[in-house]
Short mmCIF file of C-alpha atoms and ligand atoms in Angstrom, two decimals:
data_model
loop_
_atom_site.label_atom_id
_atom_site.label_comp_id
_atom_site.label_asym_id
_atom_site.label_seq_id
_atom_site.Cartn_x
_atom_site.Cartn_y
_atom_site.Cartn_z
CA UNK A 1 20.31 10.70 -11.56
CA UNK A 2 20.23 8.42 -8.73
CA UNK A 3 18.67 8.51 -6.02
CA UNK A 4 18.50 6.85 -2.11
CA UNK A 5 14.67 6.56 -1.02
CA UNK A 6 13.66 5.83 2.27
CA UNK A 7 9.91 4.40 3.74
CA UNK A 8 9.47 4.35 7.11
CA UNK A 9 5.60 5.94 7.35
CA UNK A 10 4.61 2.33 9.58
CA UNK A 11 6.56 -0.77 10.61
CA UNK A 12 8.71 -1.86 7.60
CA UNK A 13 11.96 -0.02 7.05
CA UNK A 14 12.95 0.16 3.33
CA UNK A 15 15.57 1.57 1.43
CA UNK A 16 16.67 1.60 -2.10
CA UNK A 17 18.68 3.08 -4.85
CA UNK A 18 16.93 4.23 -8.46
CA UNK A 19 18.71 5.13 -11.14
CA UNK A 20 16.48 7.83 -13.42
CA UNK A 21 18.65 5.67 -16.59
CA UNK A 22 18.83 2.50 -15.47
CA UNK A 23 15.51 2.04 -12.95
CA UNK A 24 15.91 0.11 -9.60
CA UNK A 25 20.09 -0.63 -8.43
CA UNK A 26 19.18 -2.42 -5.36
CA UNK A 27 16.23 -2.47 -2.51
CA UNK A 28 16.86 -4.02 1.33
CA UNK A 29 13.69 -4.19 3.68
CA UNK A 30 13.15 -4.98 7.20
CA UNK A 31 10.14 -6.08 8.82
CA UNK A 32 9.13 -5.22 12.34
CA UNK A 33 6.62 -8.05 12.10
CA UNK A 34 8.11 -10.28 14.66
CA UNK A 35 8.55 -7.03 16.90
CA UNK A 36 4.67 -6.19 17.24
CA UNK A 37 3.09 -9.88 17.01
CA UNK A 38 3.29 -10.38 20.63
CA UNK A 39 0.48 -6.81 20.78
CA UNK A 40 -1.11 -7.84 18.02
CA UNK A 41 -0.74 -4.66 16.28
CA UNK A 42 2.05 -2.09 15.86
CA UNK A 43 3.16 -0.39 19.00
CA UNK A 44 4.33 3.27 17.77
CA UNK A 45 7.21 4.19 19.61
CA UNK A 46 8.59 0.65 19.64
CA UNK A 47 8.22 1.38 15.47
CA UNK A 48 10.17 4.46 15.64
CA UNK A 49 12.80 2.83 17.89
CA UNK A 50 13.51 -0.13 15.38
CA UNK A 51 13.38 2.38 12.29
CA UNK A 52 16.64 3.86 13.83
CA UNK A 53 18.15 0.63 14.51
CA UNK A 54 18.02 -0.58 10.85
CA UNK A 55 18.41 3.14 8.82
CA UNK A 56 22.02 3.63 8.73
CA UNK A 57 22.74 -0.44 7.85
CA UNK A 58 20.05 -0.89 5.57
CA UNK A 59 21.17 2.07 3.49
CA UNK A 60 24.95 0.75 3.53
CA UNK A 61 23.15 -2.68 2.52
CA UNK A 62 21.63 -1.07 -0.14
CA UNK A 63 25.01 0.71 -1.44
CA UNK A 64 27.05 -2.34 -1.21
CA UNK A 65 24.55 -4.70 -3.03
CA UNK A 66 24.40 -1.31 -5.81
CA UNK A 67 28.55 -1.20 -5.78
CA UNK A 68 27.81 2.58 -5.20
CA UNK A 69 29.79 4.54 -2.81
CA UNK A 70 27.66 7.15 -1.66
CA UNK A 71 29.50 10.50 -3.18
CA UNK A 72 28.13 8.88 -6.22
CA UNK A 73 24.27 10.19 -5.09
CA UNK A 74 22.70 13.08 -6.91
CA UNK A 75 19.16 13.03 -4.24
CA UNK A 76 18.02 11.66 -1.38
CA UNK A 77 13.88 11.05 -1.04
CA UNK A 78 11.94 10.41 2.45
CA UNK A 79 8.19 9.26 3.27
CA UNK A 80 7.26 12.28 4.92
CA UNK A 81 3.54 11.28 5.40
CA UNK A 82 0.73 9.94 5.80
CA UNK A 83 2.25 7.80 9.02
CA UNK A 84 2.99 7.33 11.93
CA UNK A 85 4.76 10.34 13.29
CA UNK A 86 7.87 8.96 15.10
CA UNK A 87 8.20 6.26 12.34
CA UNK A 88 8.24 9.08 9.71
CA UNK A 89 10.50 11.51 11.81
CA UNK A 90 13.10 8.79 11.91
CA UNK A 91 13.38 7.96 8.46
CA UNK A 92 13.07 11.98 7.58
CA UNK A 93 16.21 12.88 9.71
CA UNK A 94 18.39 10.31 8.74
CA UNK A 95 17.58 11.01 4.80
CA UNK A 96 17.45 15.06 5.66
CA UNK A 97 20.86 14.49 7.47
CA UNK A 98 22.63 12.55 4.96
CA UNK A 99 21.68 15.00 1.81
CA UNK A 100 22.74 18.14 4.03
CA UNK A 101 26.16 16.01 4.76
CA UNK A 102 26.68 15.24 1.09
CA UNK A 103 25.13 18.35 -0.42
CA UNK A 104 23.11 16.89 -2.14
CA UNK A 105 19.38 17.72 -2.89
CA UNK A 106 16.76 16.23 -0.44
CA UNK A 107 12.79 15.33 -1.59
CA UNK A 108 9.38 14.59 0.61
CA UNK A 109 7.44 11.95 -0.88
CA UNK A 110 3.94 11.33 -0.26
CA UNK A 111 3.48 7.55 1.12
CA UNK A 112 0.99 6.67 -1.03
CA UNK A 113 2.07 8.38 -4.44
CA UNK A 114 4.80 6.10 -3.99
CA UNK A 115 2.10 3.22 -3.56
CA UNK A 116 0.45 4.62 -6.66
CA UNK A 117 3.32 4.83 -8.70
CA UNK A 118 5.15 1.40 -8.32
CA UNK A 119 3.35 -0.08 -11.34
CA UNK A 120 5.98 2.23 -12.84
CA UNK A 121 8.73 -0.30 -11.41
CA UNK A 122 7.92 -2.66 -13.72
CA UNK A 123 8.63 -3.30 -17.41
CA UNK A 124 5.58 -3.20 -19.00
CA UNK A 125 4.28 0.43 -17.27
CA UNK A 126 1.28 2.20 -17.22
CA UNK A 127 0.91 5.00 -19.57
CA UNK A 128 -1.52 7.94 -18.18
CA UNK A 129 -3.90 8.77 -18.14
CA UNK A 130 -5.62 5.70 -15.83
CA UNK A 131 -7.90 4.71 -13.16
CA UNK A 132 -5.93 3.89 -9.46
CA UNK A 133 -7.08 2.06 -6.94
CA UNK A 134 -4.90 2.22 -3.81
CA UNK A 135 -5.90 -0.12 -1.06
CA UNK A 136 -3.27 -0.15 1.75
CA UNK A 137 -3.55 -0.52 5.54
CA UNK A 138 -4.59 3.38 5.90
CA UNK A 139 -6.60 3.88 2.66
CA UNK A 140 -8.74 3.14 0.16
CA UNK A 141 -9.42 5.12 -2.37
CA UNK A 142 -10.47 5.53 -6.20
CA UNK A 143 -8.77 8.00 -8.41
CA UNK A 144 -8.34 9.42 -12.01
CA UNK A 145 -4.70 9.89 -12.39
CA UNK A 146 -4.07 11.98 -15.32
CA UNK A 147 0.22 12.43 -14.70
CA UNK A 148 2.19 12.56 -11.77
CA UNK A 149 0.66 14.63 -9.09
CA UNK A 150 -2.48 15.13 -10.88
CA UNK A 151 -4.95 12.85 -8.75
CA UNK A 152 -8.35 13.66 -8.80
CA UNK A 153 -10.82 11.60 -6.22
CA UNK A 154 -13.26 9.74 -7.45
CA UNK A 155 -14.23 7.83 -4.44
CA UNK A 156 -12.87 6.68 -0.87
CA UNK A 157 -13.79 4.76 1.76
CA UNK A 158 -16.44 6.67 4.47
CA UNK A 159 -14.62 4.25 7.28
CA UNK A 160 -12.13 1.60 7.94
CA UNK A 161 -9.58 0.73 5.02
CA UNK A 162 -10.10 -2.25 3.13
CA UNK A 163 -6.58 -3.46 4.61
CA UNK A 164 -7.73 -2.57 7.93
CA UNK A 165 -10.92 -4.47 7.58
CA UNK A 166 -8.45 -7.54 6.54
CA UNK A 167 -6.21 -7.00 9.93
CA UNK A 168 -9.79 -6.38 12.72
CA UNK A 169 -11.43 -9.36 11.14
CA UNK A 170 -8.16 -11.89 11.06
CA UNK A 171 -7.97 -10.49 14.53
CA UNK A 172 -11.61 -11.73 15.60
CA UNK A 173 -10.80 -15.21 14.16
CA UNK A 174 -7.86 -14.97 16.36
CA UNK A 175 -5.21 -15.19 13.41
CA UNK A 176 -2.67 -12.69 14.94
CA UNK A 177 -0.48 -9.52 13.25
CA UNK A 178 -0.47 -8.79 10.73
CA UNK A 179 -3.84 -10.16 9.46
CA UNK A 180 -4.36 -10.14 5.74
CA UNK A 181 -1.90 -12.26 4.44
CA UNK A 182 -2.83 -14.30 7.39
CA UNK A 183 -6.83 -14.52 6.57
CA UNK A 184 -5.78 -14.40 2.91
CA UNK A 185 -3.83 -17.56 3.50
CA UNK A 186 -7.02 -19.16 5.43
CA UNK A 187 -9.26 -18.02 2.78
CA UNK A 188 -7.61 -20.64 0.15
CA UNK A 189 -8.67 -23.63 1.90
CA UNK A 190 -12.62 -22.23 3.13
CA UNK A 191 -15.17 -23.78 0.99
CA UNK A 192 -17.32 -21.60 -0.68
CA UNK A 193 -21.25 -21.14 -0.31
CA UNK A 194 -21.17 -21.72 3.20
CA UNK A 195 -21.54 -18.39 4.52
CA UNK A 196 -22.73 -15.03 1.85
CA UNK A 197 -21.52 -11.65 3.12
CA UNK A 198 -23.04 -8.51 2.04
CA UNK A 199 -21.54 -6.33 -1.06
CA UNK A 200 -21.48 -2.47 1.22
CA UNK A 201 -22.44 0.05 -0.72
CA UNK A 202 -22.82 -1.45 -4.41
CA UNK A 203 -26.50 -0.77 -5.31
CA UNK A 204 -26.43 3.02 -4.59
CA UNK A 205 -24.52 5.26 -6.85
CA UNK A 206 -21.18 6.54 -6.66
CA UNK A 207 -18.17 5.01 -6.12
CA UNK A 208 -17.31 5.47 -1.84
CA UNK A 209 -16.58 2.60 0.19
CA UNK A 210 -17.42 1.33 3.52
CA UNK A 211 -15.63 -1.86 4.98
CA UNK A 212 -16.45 -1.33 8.38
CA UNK A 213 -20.13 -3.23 8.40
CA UNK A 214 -18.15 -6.58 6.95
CA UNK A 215 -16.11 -6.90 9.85
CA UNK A 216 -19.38 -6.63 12.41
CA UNK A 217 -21.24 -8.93 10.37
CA UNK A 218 -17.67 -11.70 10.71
CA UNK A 219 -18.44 -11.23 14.05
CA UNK A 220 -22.20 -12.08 13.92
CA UNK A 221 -21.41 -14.91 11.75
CA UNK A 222 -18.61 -16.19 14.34
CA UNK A 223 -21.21 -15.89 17.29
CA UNK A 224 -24.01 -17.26 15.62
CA UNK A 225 -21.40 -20.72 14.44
CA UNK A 226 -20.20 -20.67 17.95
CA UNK A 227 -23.45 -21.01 19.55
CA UNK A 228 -23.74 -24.81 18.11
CA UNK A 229 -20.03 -25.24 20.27
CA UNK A 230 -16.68 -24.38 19.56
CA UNK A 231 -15.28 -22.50 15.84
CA UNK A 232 -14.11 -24.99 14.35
CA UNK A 233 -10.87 -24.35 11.77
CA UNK A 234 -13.33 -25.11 9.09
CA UNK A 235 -15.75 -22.52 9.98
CA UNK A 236 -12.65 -19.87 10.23
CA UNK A 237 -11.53 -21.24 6.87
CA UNK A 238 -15.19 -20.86 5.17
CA UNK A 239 -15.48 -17.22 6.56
CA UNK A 240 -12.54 -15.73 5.59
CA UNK A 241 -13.47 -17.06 2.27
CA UNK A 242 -16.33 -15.27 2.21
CA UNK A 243 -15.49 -12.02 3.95
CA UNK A 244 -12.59 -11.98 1.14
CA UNK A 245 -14.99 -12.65 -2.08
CA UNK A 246 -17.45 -10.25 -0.43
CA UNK A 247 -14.04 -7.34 -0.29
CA UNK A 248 -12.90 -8.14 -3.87
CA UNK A 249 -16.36 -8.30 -5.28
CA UNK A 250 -17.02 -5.24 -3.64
CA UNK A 251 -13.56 -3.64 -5.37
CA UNK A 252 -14.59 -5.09 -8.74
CA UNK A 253 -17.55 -3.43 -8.96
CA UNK A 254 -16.34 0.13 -7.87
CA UNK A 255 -13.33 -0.90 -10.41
CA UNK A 256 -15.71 -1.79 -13.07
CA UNK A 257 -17.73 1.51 -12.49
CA UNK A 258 -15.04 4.00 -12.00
CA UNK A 259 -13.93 2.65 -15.37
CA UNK A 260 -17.27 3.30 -17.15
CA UNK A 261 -17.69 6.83 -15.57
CA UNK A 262 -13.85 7.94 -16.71
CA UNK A 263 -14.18 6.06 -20.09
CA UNK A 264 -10.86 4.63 -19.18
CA UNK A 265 -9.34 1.24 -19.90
CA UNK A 266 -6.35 1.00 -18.20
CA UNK A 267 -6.46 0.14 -13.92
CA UNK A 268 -3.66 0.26 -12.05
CA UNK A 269 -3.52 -1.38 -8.76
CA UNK A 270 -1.62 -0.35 -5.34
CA UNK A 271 -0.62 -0.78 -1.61
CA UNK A 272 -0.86 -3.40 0.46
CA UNK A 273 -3.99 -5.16 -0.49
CA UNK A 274 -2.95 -5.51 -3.91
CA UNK A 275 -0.89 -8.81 -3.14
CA UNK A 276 -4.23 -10.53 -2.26
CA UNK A 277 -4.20 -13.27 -5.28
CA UNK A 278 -8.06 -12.99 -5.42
CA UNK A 279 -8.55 -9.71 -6.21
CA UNK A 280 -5.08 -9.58 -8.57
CA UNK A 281 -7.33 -12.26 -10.32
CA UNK A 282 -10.83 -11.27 -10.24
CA UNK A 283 -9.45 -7.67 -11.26
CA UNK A 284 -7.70 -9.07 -14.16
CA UNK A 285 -10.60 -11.31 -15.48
CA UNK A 286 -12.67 -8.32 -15.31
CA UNK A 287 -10.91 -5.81 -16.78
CA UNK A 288 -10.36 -8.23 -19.45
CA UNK A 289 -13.95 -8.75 -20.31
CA UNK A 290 -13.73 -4.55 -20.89
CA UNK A 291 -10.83 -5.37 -23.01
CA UNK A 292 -8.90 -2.86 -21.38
CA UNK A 293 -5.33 -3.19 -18.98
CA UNK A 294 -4.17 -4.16 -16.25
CA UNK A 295 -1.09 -3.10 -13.90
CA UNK A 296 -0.03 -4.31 -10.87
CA UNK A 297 3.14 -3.57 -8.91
CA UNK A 298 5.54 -6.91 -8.43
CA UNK A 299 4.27 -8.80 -5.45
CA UNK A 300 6.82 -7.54 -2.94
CA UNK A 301 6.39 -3.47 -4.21
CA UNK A 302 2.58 -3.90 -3.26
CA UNK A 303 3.64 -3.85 0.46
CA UNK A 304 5.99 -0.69 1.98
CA UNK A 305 8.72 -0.62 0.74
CA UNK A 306 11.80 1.51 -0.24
CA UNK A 307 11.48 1.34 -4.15
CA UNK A 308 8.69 2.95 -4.50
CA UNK A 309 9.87 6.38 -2.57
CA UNK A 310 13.13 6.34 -4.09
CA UNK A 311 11.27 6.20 -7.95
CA UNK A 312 8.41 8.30 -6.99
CA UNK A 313 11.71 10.66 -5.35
CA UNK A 314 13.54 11.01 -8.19
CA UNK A 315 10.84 11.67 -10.57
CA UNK A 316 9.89 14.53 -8.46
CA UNK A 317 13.86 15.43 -7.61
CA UNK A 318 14.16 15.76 -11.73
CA UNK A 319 11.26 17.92 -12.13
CA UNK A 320 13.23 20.59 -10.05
CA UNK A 321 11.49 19.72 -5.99
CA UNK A 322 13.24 19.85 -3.57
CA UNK A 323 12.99 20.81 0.22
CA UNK A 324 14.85 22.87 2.71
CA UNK A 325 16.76 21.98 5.16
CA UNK A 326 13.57 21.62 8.03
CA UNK A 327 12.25 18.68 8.22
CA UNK A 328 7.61 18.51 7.64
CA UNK A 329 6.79 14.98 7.91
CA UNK A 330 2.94 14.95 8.43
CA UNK A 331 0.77 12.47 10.05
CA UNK A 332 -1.89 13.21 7.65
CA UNK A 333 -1.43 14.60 4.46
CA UNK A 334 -4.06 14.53 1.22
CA UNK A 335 -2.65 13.61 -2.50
CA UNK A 336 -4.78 16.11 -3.77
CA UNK A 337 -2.24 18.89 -1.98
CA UNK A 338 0.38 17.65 -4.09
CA UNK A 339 2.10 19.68 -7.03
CA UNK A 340 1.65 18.58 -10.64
CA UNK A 341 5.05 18.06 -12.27
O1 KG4 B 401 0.64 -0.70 1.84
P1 KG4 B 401 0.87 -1.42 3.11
O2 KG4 B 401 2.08 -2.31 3.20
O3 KG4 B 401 0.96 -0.43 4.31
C1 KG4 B 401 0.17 0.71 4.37
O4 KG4 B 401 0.52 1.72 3.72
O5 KG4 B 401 -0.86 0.61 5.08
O6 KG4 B 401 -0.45 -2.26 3.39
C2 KG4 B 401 -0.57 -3.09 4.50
C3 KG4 B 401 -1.95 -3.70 4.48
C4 KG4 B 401 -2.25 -4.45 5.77
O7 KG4 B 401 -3.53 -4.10 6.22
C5 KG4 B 401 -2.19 -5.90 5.33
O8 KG4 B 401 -2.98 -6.76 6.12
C6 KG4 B 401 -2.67 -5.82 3.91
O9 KG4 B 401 -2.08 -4.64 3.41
N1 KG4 B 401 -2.24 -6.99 3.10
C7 KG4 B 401 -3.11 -7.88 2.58
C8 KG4 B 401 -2.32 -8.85 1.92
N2 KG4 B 401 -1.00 -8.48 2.05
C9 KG4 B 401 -0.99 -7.34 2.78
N3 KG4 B 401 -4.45 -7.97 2.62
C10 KG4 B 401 -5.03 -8.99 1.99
N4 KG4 B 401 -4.35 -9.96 1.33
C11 KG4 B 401 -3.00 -9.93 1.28
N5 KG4 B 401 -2.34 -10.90 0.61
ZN1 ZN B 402 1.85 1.62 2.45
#
């Protein structure tokens, strides 16, 4: 079966082609990056506007670079939350439209079982059941993932996202959209000991999260440098170094401890955040301390893109989902709704 997915839940348009035999045909991505850096943040409606600018070529991209003419699709999948609503609505009609046009079957996905399954992408995949942590722009959560659509919560975060703790704090040290590769980046030159954040939430039990404390004390410790003069770039450096090591500390130790509690060796690790090189690492010298595994989507699967839906798609498409012919793309939308297959 193969399948066209389509993400456009934020402000990355992605498209790709999977093949249920053959895995991923061909991917094309566009980044509105450049298109939000002058607000510092992504302007909605501008999102949805540049979403319909890039659909229909990205998808005849993505045909071209498969050598598949599009008669040749059995299912078309869309990100039809959690999102932005515009951003989703865009992507939703075009994919809605062009399954209805080809009569061919058309599939919601969930934005971040997409995220959760594009360890699956790679050769080596997870086998279930395992322990997920999905840290993205919008979430961060813990779960026990025992097959597809079988997530059960085992922790979240009570406030901001780990990602969006990343973005408000690049933004107080002034380091622009989008901010975690950006601080990530700054991080590998700080020098560490200088500054010691706190670990939120480790010493009581359970395994929620709360980022939002980290990025008020980065702004303590930037007022309380600046009061001797100026930041300097080696103060920026030395805190982003230590606001990251006090995030992925923070993440190993929920990691380490949702582990225990399932009795599970295997971690798999999603979204966004999950291109930070410290935490790929500290994750992966941890886990294999417990002797257990590993996963990790490639580098460029760990942020949106297309790939993910159109796998995540087609698994669902061949276990007999599909939707009707209105389109329900959802804002907000919990994994725990969705249906076991
Ligand atoms: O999964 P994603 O592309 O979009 C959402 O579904 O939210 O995640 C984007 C988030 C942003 O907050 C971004 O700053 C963060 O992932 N991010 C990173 C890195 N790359 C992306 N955070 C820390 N280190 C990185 N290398
Ligand atoms: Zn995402």
């Amino acid at each position: 079966m193969i399948v066209l997915g389509i993400e456009s839940s934020c402000d990355e348009t992605g498209i790709a082609l999977f093949d249920s035999d053959r895995g991923l045909l061909s991917h094309t991505l566009h980044s509105q990056i450049e298109l939000h850096a002058d607000y510092g943040g992504v302007v909605p409606e501008l999102a949805s506007r540049d979403h319909i600018r890039y659909l229909v070529p990205l998808i005849e991209q993505a045909l071209q670079r498969a050598a598949i003419d599009k008669t040749m699709l059995h299912g078309v999948a869309y990100t039809a939350g959690p999102g932005l609503i515009g951003a989703l609505m865009s992507g939703a009609s075009v994919g809605r439209a062009l399954a209805w046009a080809l009569s061919i079957p058309a599939v919601e996905v969930h934005h971040m079982e997409g995220h959760l399954l594009a360890p699956m992408l790679e050769e080596n995949p997870p086998q279930f059941p395992f322990v997920a942590l999905l840290v993205s722009g919008g979430h961060t959560l813990l779960s026990h993932v025992k097959g597809i659509g079988q997530y059960e919560l085992l922790g979240q975060s009570l406030d901001d996202a780990v990602g969006e703790a990343f973005d408000k704090t690049a933004k107080l040290l002034g380091l622009g959209y989008p901010g975690g590769p950006a601080l990530a980046a700054m991080a590998e030159k700080g020098e560490h000991g200088r500054y010691k954040f706190p670990r939120p939430m480790v010493d009581r039990p359970g395994l929620d999260f709360s980022f939002s404390g980290l990025k008020t004390f980065a702004l303590n410790t930037m007022q309380n440098a600046a009061s001797a003069g100026e930041l300097s770039w080696q103060d920026k450096t030395d805190i982003s170094l230590a606001f990251e090591e006090a995030v992925v500390d923070t993440l190993k130790i929920k990691c380490r401890r949702a582990l225990e509690q399932q009795q599970c060796q295997r971690l798999v690790v999603a979204g966004g955040v999950g291109a930070n090189k410290r935490l790929r690492s500290t994750l992966a010298e941890m886990v294999g301390q417990l002797g257990g595994e590993l996963y990790f989507p490639a580098i460029e699967f760990c942020t949106d893109n297309g790939a993910m839906i159109a796998q995540a798609g087609c698994l669902r498409l061949m276990a007999g989902e599909s939707q009707p012919l209105e389109i329900d793309a959802r804002a907000r939308w919990s994994m725990q709704d969705l249906k076991a297959i």
